[in-house]
Amino acid sequence: MAMDIDFDEYQLRCELRAHEDDVRGICVCGNVGFATSSRDRTVRFWSLDPSDDRRFSASKILLGHTSFVGPLAWISPGEEFLEGGIVSGGMDTQVLVWDLKTGESVQTLKGHQLQVTGLALDNGDIVSSSVDCTLRRWRRGQPVEFWEAHKAAIQTIIKLPSGELATGSSDTTIKLWRGKTCTHTFAGHTDTVRGLAVMSDLGILSASHDGSIRLWALTGEVLLEMVGHTSIVYSVDSHVSGLILSGSEDRFAKIWKDGVCVQSIEHPGCVWDAKFLENGDIVTACSDGVVRIWTIHQDKIADSQDLESYASQLSQYKLSRKKVGGLKLEDLPGLEALQIPGTSDGQTKVVREGDNGVAYAWNLREQTWDKIGEVVDGPEDGMKRPVLDGIEYDYVFDVDIGDGEPIRKLPYNRSDNPYDTADKWLLRESLPLSYRQQIVEFILQNTGQKDFSPDPSFRDPFTGSSAYVPGESSNKSATAAKPTFKHIPKKGMLVFDVAQFDGILKKITELNNTLLLDQAVSGAISCVLTPASIFKKCLPMYMAAVLSMNLCWLQLFTICREKKHLALSELEISRLGDLVKVLKDTSHYHSSKLADTDIAALLRLIKSWPTTMIFPVIDTLRMVVLHPDGATVLLKHVSTENDILIEIIRKVTENPSLPANLLTTIRLVTNLFKNSNYSNWLQRHRIEVFDAFSSCYLSPNKNLQLSYATLILNYAVLLIEKKDQEGQSQVLSAALEIVEEENLEVDSKFRALVAIGSLMLDGLVKRIALDFDVENIAKAAKNSKDTKIIEVGADIELLTKTS
């Protein structure tokens, strides 16, 4: 059937080189040109080159985003924008509106909490989608409304001819919206819906991480499913001719006709986006930073020299990526290696011949290398590879993330970048990206990879942070000669963000019930002072209370009277349950609020309940400070003369024999680092904090050790940022004490060593560290049995040798 399809193949028209990093998005601007967005933080507008009608030139560069730019939308020329306008969304959470005539940003729309992923124009309004799960509507530069549209990250949004909006999400569904009302949900993809497009008179096209493209009728029926890509499909588009276009991480842009792939256009990197121009030509955005245009018009095809240059680029790229027997093809020796005689009969050697690796065996008798054949990569020892969702992998791991969650399956191939694998898996499983390093270390440990180190010039495809660019070799910068470290400096703060909320709530309720029981006993005792008729009714309760408590009635009455007003009412218990529900729902932290009365109720319990009973309340407060609004509300109780945080620290350290109180409080203080509003408080009270918890690293409780080491590491990051030399000296001293303790848990020692290395790298206290014989600490770390301790020890040793 495919052979009968009438189709002219696309050929390269031109390459446009101006972006300095991945080209992420394309927006066709009517018949006047097109715009592209990039990880280099720019948007560029391209128009026909007046000197060569085969080429386009960048006539405008739009500068304003502070991180990589993704989705784009075109505003047709009108009264407000005489030459049209462009809307762009970025990783910086902003939506910018540009006047194409001046190239200036005329509106900055702020409101999203996370990366902006999609833009649509709706009757003059701008509607934006985001990883924060919300859609926001903007009118004349002002926010009009926003709403949670999916339970997971929204990846794309389009306007339909019907007037509805359509969104695709990491929850695998597509939703249709009329206003804020969802009119239909399309379910069928088995992974994230990454791209959407309108197919004229037929319905909606969708591109998915599951590797497929679907055409849906507006009723939700699947009219076509196109399968051919071997990795994530990032984008999809259609043309009035009926052709469909897709771009994928597998490095191909594919053209489809009547559900059949009629052409695959190979690229030297991931194809982030692909769009049809009005004349049927195609524009592709690639991770190598190049925009390419492809054409079926014979008079527009590039000259032979440019075509040969592109073929050479592809060949060199594939050569650099190809592996033979686990080795890169380009690392294999050439045929000249066969001029060296072998040392034993049957010795094998693999050499590069063209684009292949060929194995030879040494023939001792003939003194020649005999050709065995071409070498290809395959599963080791002929063993069957594990399968997940119908796909074979080198490994499929069971990952237990704890906290009552089910075991998750993590697939991995030896040729994969572990950072890329971790990011995709966390997004797919709707888990926090803060787990990223743990997952990477898990992969490296379980695959026996000890030497993996991502190139610092790489950036991750989802977050824009350092690690990975799909299908792109690293561009060595001038700073590559500087020493590179595996674990330092530490960036960002570590927090304790996992909580057994149900257990915490249950414990608070149990403790509250003991206070209610005390009230009941108090009521029974008060019967002693009542008339005899009432006393007779109360006597059994009174006697039971006195006997069970083994106290004289006067003592019991005094205790109960003191505790009478401490218990929570049923209403307060109910409100506490509602508070816990909000804290559990982390995906809506950006839009949920916490009432001051609820925070005040927690603080009242901490102040009034017996010290032995307050640890689950402090544990709740530990999670409150991770909630943006909760942290703001609590701050009102911290900035007054009666500082509740200092009061809690003093209360729990007056009786340090209660590890549960110490543990929850030190984690509470550690979590404060997550919110920059507490930075000044933490810096101002560091001596009190250090004094309060300084003995924790000597505790036999491993959790207490780790919590203290985490607190010290966070302080290192903060005081480096504040350039506080005195504070850095104190943190260094505390970290050195930790690492010199013999009976220390591995993660605690690791975090303390990272703190030392980060402080030394900053330079303010490096001399002090050297005076404290940090060289021997580094040597001791390098003799550890734990890989990460060895690595951070090597980092510190390298620091001692650099000026």
mmCIF file with all atom_site columns, N, CA, C and O in Angstrom, residues 465-503:
data_model
loop_
_atom_site.group_PDB
_atom_site.id
_atom_site.type_symbol
_atom_site.label_atom_id
_atom_site.label_alt_id
_atom_site.label_comp_id
_atom_site.label_asym_id
_atom_site.label_entity_id
_atom_site.label_seq_id
_atom_site.pdbx_PDB_ins_code
_atom_site.Cartn_x
_atom_site.Cartn_y
_atom_site.Cartn_z
_atom_site.occupancy
_atom_site.B_iso_or_equiv
_atom_site.pdbx_formal_charge
_atom_site.auth_seq_id
_atom_site.auth_comp_id
_atom_site.auth_asym_id
_atom_site.auth_atom_id
_atom_site.pdbx_PDB_model_num
ATOM 1   N N  . SER A 1 465 ? 19.001 22.230 33.311 1.00 0.00 ? 465 SER A N  1
ATOM 2   C CA . SER A 1 465 ? 20.179 22.232 34.171 1.00 0.00 ? 465 SER A CA 1
ATOM 3   C C  . SER A 1 465 ? 21.259 21.338 33.577 1.00 0.00 ? 465 SER A C  1
ATOM 4   O O  . SER A 1 465 ? 21.017 20.588 32.643 1.00 0.00 ? 465 SER A O  1
ATOM 5   N N  . SER A 1 466 ? 22.450 21.407 34.151 1.00 0.00 ? 466 SER A N  1
ATOM 6   C CA . SER A 1 466 ? 23.565 20.667 33.579 1.00 0.00 ? 466 SER A CA 1
ATOM 7   C C  . SER A 1 466 ? 23.308 19.176 33.613 1.00 0.00 ? 466 SER A C  1
ATOM 8   O O  . SER A 1 466 ? 22.758 18.660 34.552 1.00 0.00 ? 466 SER A O  1
ATOM 9   N N  . ALA A 1 467 ? 23.681 18.495 32.583 1.00 0.00 ? 467 ALA A N  1
ATOM 10  C CA . ALA A 1 467 ? 23.733 17.042 32.540 1.00 0.00 ? 467 ALA A CA 1
ATOM 11  C C  . ALA A 1 467 ? 23.694 16.513 31.135 1.00 0.00 ? 467 ALA A C  1
ATOM 12  O O  . ALA A 1 467 ? 24.595 15.845 30.704 1.00 0.00 ? 467 ALA A O  1
ATOM 13  N N  . TYR A 1 468 ? 22.659 16.834 30.332 1.00 0.00 ? 468 TYR A N  1
ATOM 14  C CA . TYR A 1 468 ? 22.487 16.013 29.135 1.00 0.00 ? 468 TYR A CA 1
ATOM 15  C C  . TYR A 1 468 ? 21.778 16.759 28.031 1.00 0.00 ? 468 TYR A C  1
ATOM 16  O O  . TYR A 1 468 ? 20.797 17.446 28.256 1.00 0.00 ? 468 TYR A O  1
ATOM 17  N N  . VAL A 1 469 ? 22.318 16.649 26.843 1.00 0.00 ? 469 VAL A N  1
ATOM 18  C CA . VAL A 1 469 ? 21.632 17.115 25.639 1.00 0.00 ? 469 VAL A CA 1
ATOM 19  C C  . VAL A 1 469 ? 21.473 15.907 24.729 1.00 0.00 ? 469 VAL A C  1
ATOM 20  O O  . VAL A 1 469 ? 22.463 15.300 24.343 1.00 0.00 ? 469 VAL A O  1
ATOM 21  N N  . PRO A 1 470 ? 20.237 15.498 24.413 1.00 0.00 ? 470 PRO A N  1
ATOM 22  C CA . PRO A 1 470 ? 20.079 14.271 23.642 1.00 0.00 ? 470 PRO A CA 1
ATOM 23  C C  . PRO A 1 470 ? 20.794 14.358 22.303 1.00 0.00 ? 470 PRO A C  1
ATOM 24  O O  . PRO A 1 470 ? 20.645 15.321 21.568 1.00 0.00 ? 470 PRO A O  1
ATOM 25  N N  . GLY A 1 471 ? 21.604 13.356 22.029 1.00 0.00 ? 471 GLY A N  1
ATOM 26  C CA . GLY A 1 471 ? 22.212 13.247 20.716 1.00 0.00 ? 471 GLY A CA 1
ATOM 27  C C  . GLY A 1 471 ? 23.207 14.315 20.385 1.00 0.00 ? 471 GLY A C  1
ATOM 28  O O  . GLY A 1 471 ? 23.443 14.603 19.228 1.00 0.00 ? 471 GLY A O  1
ATOM 29  N N  . GLU A 1 472 ? 23.808 14.937 21.381 1.00 0.00 ? 472 GLU A N  1
ATOM 30  C CA . GLU A 1 472 ? 24.761 15.990 21.057 1.00 0.00 ? 472 GLU A CA 1
ATOM 31  C C  . GLU A 1 472 ? 26.070 15.756 21.788 1.00 0.00 ? 472 GLU A C  1
ATOM 32  O O  . GLU A 1 472 ? 26.083 15.472 22.971 1.00 0.00 ? 472 GLU A O  1
ATOM 33  N N  . SER A 1 473 ? 27.177 15.850 21.070 1.00 0.00 ? 473 SER A N  1
ATOM 34  C CA . SER A 1 473 ? 28.471 15.716 21.726 1.00 0.00 ? 473 SER A CA 1
ATOM 35  C C  . SER A 1 473 ? 28.773 17.013 22.435 1.00 0.00 ? 473 SER A C  1
ATOM 36  O O  . SER A 1 473 ? 28.251 18.061 22.097 1.00 0.00 ? 473 SER A O  1
ATOM 37  N N  . SER A 1 474 ? 29.625 16.950 23.445 1.00 0.00 ? 474 SER A N  1
ATOM 38  C CA . SER A 1 474 ? 29.865 18.133 24.254 1.00 0.00 ? 474 SER A CA 1
ATOM 39  C C  . SER A 1 474 ? 30.693 19.144 23.492 1.00 0.00 ? 474 SER A C  1
ATOM 40  O O  . SER A 1 474 ? 31.539 18.814 22.681 1.00 0.00 ? 474 SER A O  1
ATOM 41  N N  . ASN A 1 475 ? 30.423 20.405 23.781 1.00 0.00 ? 475 ASN A N  1
ATOM 42  C CA . ASN A 1 475 ? 31.229 21.476 23.224 1.00 0.00 ? 475 ASN A CA 1
ATOM 43  C C  . ASN A 1 475 ? 32.189 21.929 24.301 1.00 0.00 ? 475 ASN A C  1
ATOM 44  O O  . ASN A 1 475 ? 31.789 22.556 25.262 1.00 0.00 ? 475 ASN A O  1
ATOM 45  N N  . LYS A 1 476 ? 33.435 21.581 24.177 1.00 0.00 ? 476 LYS A N  1
ATOM 46  C CA . LYS A 1 476 ? 34.404 21.923 25.207 1.00 0.00 ? 476 LYS A CA 1
ATOM 47  C C  . LYS A 1 476 ? 34.621 23.430 25.226 1.00 0.00 ? 476 LYS A C  1
ATOM 48  O O  . LYS A 1 476 ? 34.902 24.034 24.201 1.00 0.00 ? 476 LYS A O  1
ATOM 49  N N  . SER A 1 477 ? 34.477 24.016 26.377 1.00 0.00 ? 477 SER A N  1
ATOM 50  C CA . SER A 1 477 ? 34.659 25.458 26.488 1.00 0.00 ? 477 SER A CA 1
ATOM 51  C C  . SER A 1 477 ? 36.077 25.772 26.941 1.00 0.00 ? 477 SER A C  1
ATOM 52  O O  . SER A 1 477 ? 36.848 24.897 27.272 1.00 0.00 ? 477 SER A O  1
ATOM 53  N N  . ALA A 1 478 ? 36.353 27.057 26.993 1.00 0.00 ? 478 ALA A N  1
ATOM 54  C CA . ALA A 1 478 ? 37.696 27.472 27.383 1.00 0.00 ? 478 ALA A CA 1
ATOM 55  C C  . ALA A 1 478 ? 37.978 27.148 28.834 1.00 0.00 ? 478 ALA A C  1
ATOM 56  O O  . ALA A 1 478 ? 39.125 27.106 29.253 1.00 0.00 ? 478 ALA A O  1
ATOM 57  N N  . THR A 1 479 ? 36.915 26.911 29.614 1.00 0.00 ? 479 THR A N  1
ATOM 58  C CA . THR A 1 479 ? 37.116 26.628 31.024 1.00 0.00 ? 479 THR A CA 1
ATOM 59  C C  . THR A 1 479 ? 37.334 25.145 31.288 1.00 0.00 ? 479 THR A C  1
ATOM 60  O O  . THR A 1 479 ? 37.478 24.738 32.421 1.00 0.00 ? 479 THR A O  1
ATOM 61  N N  . ALA A 1 480 ? 37.383 24.353 30.230 1.00 0.00 ? 480 ALA A N  1
ATOM 62  C CA . ALA A 1 480 ? 37.491 22.904 30.419 1.00 0.00 ? 480 ALA A CA 1
ATOM 63  C C  . ALA A 1 480 ? 38.801 22.514 31.093 1.00 0.00 ? 480 ALA A C  1
ATOM 64  O O  . ALA A 1 480 ? 38.910 21.453 31.681 1.00 0.00 ? 480 ALA A O  1
ATOM 65  N N  . ALA A 1 481 ? 39.822 23.375 30.994 1.00 0.00 ? 481 ALA A N  1
ATOM 66  C CA . ALA A 1 481 ? 41.110 23.045 31.586 1.00 0.00 ? 481 ALA A CA 1
ATOM 67  C C  . ALA A 1 481 ? 41.084 23.168 33.106 1.00 0.00 ? 481 ALA A C  1
ATOM 68  O O  . ALA A 1 481 ? 41.963 22.673 33.783 1.00 0.00 ? 481 ALA A O  1
ATOM 69  N N  . LYS A 1 482 ? 40.066 23.861 33.652 1.00 0.00 ? 482 LYS A N  1
ATOM 70  C CA . LYS A 1 482 ? 39.988 24.006 35.099 1.00 0.00 ? 482 LYS A CA 1
ATOM 71  C C  . LYS A 1 482 ? 39.689 22.651 35.732 1.00 0.00 ? 482 LYS A C  1
ATOM 72  O O  . LYS A 1 482 ? 39.057 21.800 35.119 1.00 0.00 ? 482 LYS A O  1
ATOM 73  N N  . PRO A 1 483 ? 40.146 22.445 36.976 1.00 0.00 ? 483 PRO A N  1
ATOM 74  C CA . PRO A 1 483 ? 39.839 21.168 37.628 1.00 0.00 ? 483 PRO A CA 1
ATOM 75  C C  . PRO A 1 483 ? 38.331 20.989 37.773 1.00 0.00 ? 483 PRO A C  1
ATOM 76  O O  . PRO A 1 483 ? 37.612 21.958 38.061 1.00 0.00 ? 483 PRO A O  1
ATOM 77  N N  . THR A 1 484 ? 37.863 19.794 37.536 1.00 0.00 ? 484 THR A N  1
ATOM 78  C CA . THR A 1 484 ? 36.437 19.515 37.696 1.00 0.00 ? 484 THR A CA 1
ATOM 79  C C  . THR A 1 484 ? 36.247 18.578 38.880 1.00 0.00 ? 484 THR A C  1
ATOM 80  O O  . THR A 1 484 ? 37.064 17.685 39.120 1.00 0.00 ? 484 THR A O  1
ATOM 81  N N  . PHE A 1 485 ? 35.179 18.799 39.607 1.00 0.00 ? 485 PHE A N  1
ATOM 82  C CA . PHE A 1 485 ? 34.906 18.036 40.824 1.00 0.00 ? 485 PHE A CA 1
ATOM 83  C C  . PHE A 1 485 ? 33.588 17.286 40.665 1.00 0.00 ? 485 PHE A C  1
ATOM 84  O O  . PHE A 1 485 ? 32.671 17.760 39.993 1.00 0.00 ? 485 PHE A O  1
ATOM 85  N N  . LYS A 1 486 ? 33.519 16.138 41.298 1.00 0.00 ? 486 LYS A N  1
ATOM 86  C CA . LYS A 1 486 ? 32.339 15.296 41.122 1.00 0.00 ? 486 LYS A CA 1
ATOM 87  C C  . LYS A 1 486 ? 31.196 15.708 42.054 1.00 0.00 ? 486 LYS A C  1
ATOM 88  O O  . LYS A 1 486 ? 30.036 15.644 41.687 1.00 0.00 ? 486 LYS A O  1
ATOM 89  N N  . HIS A 1 487 ? 31.523 16.145 43.261 1.00 0.00 ? 487 HIS A N  1
ATOM 90  C CA . HIS A 1 487 ? 30.463 16.386 44.247 1.00 0.00 ? 487 HIS A CA 1
ATOM 91  C C  . HIS A 1 487 ? 30.444 17.809 44.815 1.00 0.00 ? 487 HIS A C  1
ATOM 92  O O  . HIS A 1 487 ? 29.590 18.106 45.658 1.00 0.00 ? 487 HIS A O  1
ATOM 93  N N  . ILE A 1 488 ? 31.375 18.648 44.406 1.00 0.00 ? 488 ILE A N  1
ATOM 94  C CA . ILE A 1 488 ? 31.387 20.009 44.925 1.00 0.00 ? 488 ILE A CA 1
ATOM 95  C C  . ILE A 1 488 ? 31.489 20.996 43.767 1.00 0.00 ? 488 ILE A C  1
ATOM 96  O O  . ILE A 1 488 ? 31.988 20.634 42.701 1.00 0.00 ? 488 ILE A O  1
ATOM 97  N N  . PRO A 1 489 ? 30.984 22.230 43.945 1.00 0.00 ? 489 PRO A N  1
ATOM 98  C CA . PRO A 1 489 ? 30.313 22.701 45.168 1.00 0.00 ? 489 PRO A CA 1
ATOM 99  C C  . PRO A 1 489 ? 28.880 22.193 45.235 1.00 0.00 ? 489 PRO A C  1
ATOM 100 O O  . PRO A 1 489 ? 28.263 21.909 44.211 1.00 0.00 ? 489 PRO A O  1
ATOM 101 N N  . LYS A 1 490 ? 28.357 22.096 46.436 1.00 0.00 ? 490 LYS A N  1
ATOM 102 C CA . LYS A 1 490 ? 26.959 21.731 46.600 1.00 0.00 ? 490 LYS A CA 1
ATOM 103 C C  . LYS A 1 490 ? 26.104 22.926 46.223 1.00 0.00 ? 490 LYS A C  1
ATOM 104 O O  . LYS A 1 490 ? 26.342 24.032 46.675 1.00 0.00 ? 490 LYS A O  1
ATOM 105 N N  . LYS A 1 491 ? 25.112 22.696 45.360 1.00 0.00 ? 491 LYS A N  1
ATOM 106 C CA . LYS A 1 491 ? 24.172 23.739 44.975 1.00 0.00 ? 491 LYS A CA 1
ATOM 107 C C  . LYS A 1 491 ? 22.790 23.368 45.495 1.00 0.00 ? 491 LYS A C  1
ATOM 108 O O  . LYS A 1 491 ? 22.390 22.207 45.436 1.00 0.00 ? 491 LYS A O  1
ATOM 109 N N  . GLY A 1 492 ? 22.073 24.344 45.987 1.00 0.00 ? 492 GLY A N  1
ATOM 110 C CA . GLY A 1 492 ? 20.711 24.073 46.458 1.00 0.00 ? 492 GLY A CA 1
ATOM 111 C C  . GLY A 1 492 ? 20.711 23.445 47.836 1.00 0.00 ? 492 GLY A C  1
ATOM 112 O O  . GLY A 1 492 ? 21.746 23.017 48.361 1.00 0.00 ? 492 GLY A O  1
ATOM 113 N N  . MET A 1 493 ? 19.544 23.407 48.431 1.00 0.00 ? 493 MET A N  1
ATOM 114 C CA . MET A 1 493 ? 19.380 22.922 49.804 1.00 0.00 ? 493 MET A CA 1
ATOM 115 C C  . MET A 1 493 ? 18.750 21.534 49.839 1.00 0.00 ? 493 MET A C  1
ATOM 116 O O  . MET A 1 493 ? 17.901 21.208 49.002 1.00 0.00 ? 493 MET A O  1
ATOM 117 N N  . LEU A 1 494 ? 19.151 20.759 50.815 1.00 0.00 ? 494 LEU A N  1
ATOM 118 C CA . LEU A 1 494 ? 18.543 19.456 51.036 1.00 0.00 ? 494 LEU A CA 1
ATOM 119 C C  . LEU A 1 494 ? 17.458 19.597 52.100 1.00 0.00 ? 494 LEU A C  1
ATOM 120 O O  . LEU A 1 494 ? 17.631 20.335 53.078 1.00 0.00 ? 494 LEU A O  1
ATOM 121 N N  . VAL A 1 495 ? 16.360 18.913 51.922 1.00 0.00 ? 495 VAL A N  1
ATOM 122 C CA . VAL A 1 495 ? 15.270 18.992 52.894 1.00 0.00 ? 495 VAL A CA 1
ATOM 123 C C  . VAL A 1 495 ? 14.765 17.594 53.217 1.00 0.00 ? 495 VAL A C  1
ATOM 124 O O  . VAL A 1 495 ? 15.036 16.632 52.491 1.00 0.00 ? 495 VAL A O  1
ATOM 125 N N  . PHE A 1 496 ? 14.033 17.508 54.311 1.00 0.00 ? 496 PHE A N  1
ATOM 126 C CA . PHE A 1 496 ? 13.381 16.257 54.694 1.00 0.00 ? 496 PHE A CA 1
ATOM 127 C C  . PHE A 1 496 ? 11.910 16.405 54.326 1.00 0.00 ? 496 PHE A C  1
ATOM 128 O O  . PHE A 1 496 ? 11.108 16.974 55.081 1.00 0.00 ? 496 PHE A O  1
ATOM 129 N N  . ASP A 1 497 ? 11.572 15.924 53.118 1.00 0.00 ? 497 ASP A N  1
ATOM 130 C CA . ASP A 1 497 ? 10.245 16.194 52.567 1.00 0.00 ? 497 ASP A CA 1
ATOM 131 C C  . ASP A 1 497 ? 9.352  14.965 52.495 1.00 0.00 ? 497 ASP A C  1
ATOM 132 O O  . ASP A 1 497 ? 8.294  15.010 51.866 1.00 0.00 ? 497 ASP A O  1
ATOM 133 N N  . VAL A 1 498 ? 9.757  13.888 53.126 1.00 0.00 ? 498 VAL A N  1
ATOM 134 C CA . VAL A 1 498 ? 8.908  12.693 53.170 1.00 0.00 ? 498 VAL A CA 1
ATOM 135 C C  . VAL A 1 498 ? 8.314  12.585 54.565 1.00 0.00 ? 498 VAL A C  1
ATOM 136 O O  . VAL A 1 498 ? 9.033  12.700 55.562 1.00 0.00 ? 498 VAL A O  1
ATOM 137 N N  . ALA A 1 499 ? 7.008  12.393 54.645 1.00 0.00 ? 499 ALA A N  1
ATOM 138 C CA . ALA A 1 499 ? 6.346  12.312 55.956 1.00 0.00 ? 499 ALA A CA 1
ATOM 139 C C  . ALA A 1 499 ? 5.270  11.230 55.942 1.00 0.00 ? 499 ALA A C  1
ATOM 140 O O  . ALA A 1 499 ? 4.564  11.063 54.954 1.00 0.00 ? 499 ALA A O  1
ATOM 141 N N  . GLN A 1 500 ? 5.189  10.513 57.056 1.00 0.00 ? 500 GLN A N  1
ATOM 142 C CA . GLN A 1 500 ? 4.104  9.541  57.233 1.00 0.00 ? 500 GLN A CA 1
ATOM 143 C C  . GLN A 1 500 ? 2.928  10.295 57.856 1.00 0.00 ? 500 GLN A C  1
ATOM 144 O O  . GLN A 1 500 ? 2.673  10.218 59.049 1.00 0.00 ? 500 GLN A O  1
ATOM 145 N N  . PHE A 1 501 ? 2.213  11.054 57.007 1.00 0.00 ? 501 PHE A N  1
ATOM 146 C CA . PHE A 1 501 ? 1.182  11.958 57.517 1.00 0.00 ? 501 PHE A CA 1
ATOM 147 C C  . PHE A 1 501 ? 0.110  11.228 58.325 1.00 0.00 ? 501 PHE A C  1
ATOM 148 O O  . PHE A 1 501 ? -0.337 11.720 59.362 1.00 0.00 ? 501 PHE A O  1
ATOM 149 N N  . ASP A 1 502 ? -0.293 10.061 57.830 1.00 0.00 ? 502 ASP A N  1
ATOM 150 C CA . ASP A 1 502 ? -1.347 9.327  58.540 1.00 0.00 ? 502 ASP A CA 1
ATOM 151 C C  . ASP A 1 502 ? -0.879 8.928  59.937 1.00 0.00 ? 502 ASP A C  1
ATOM 152 O O  . ASP A 1 502 ? -1.629 9.002  60.913 1.00 0.00 ? 502 ASP A O  1
ATOM 153 N N  . GLY A 1 503 ? 0.397  8.509  60.023 1.00 0.00 ? 503 GLY A N  1
ATOM 154 C CA . GLY A 1 503 ? 0.960  8.137  61.323 1.00 0.00 ? 503 GLY A CA 1
ATOM 155 C C  . GLY A 1 503 ? 1.070  9.329  62.257 1.00 0.00 ? 503 GLY A C  1
ATOM 156 O O  . GLY A 1 503 ? 0.792  9.222  63.458 1.00 0.00 ? 503 GLY A O  1
#
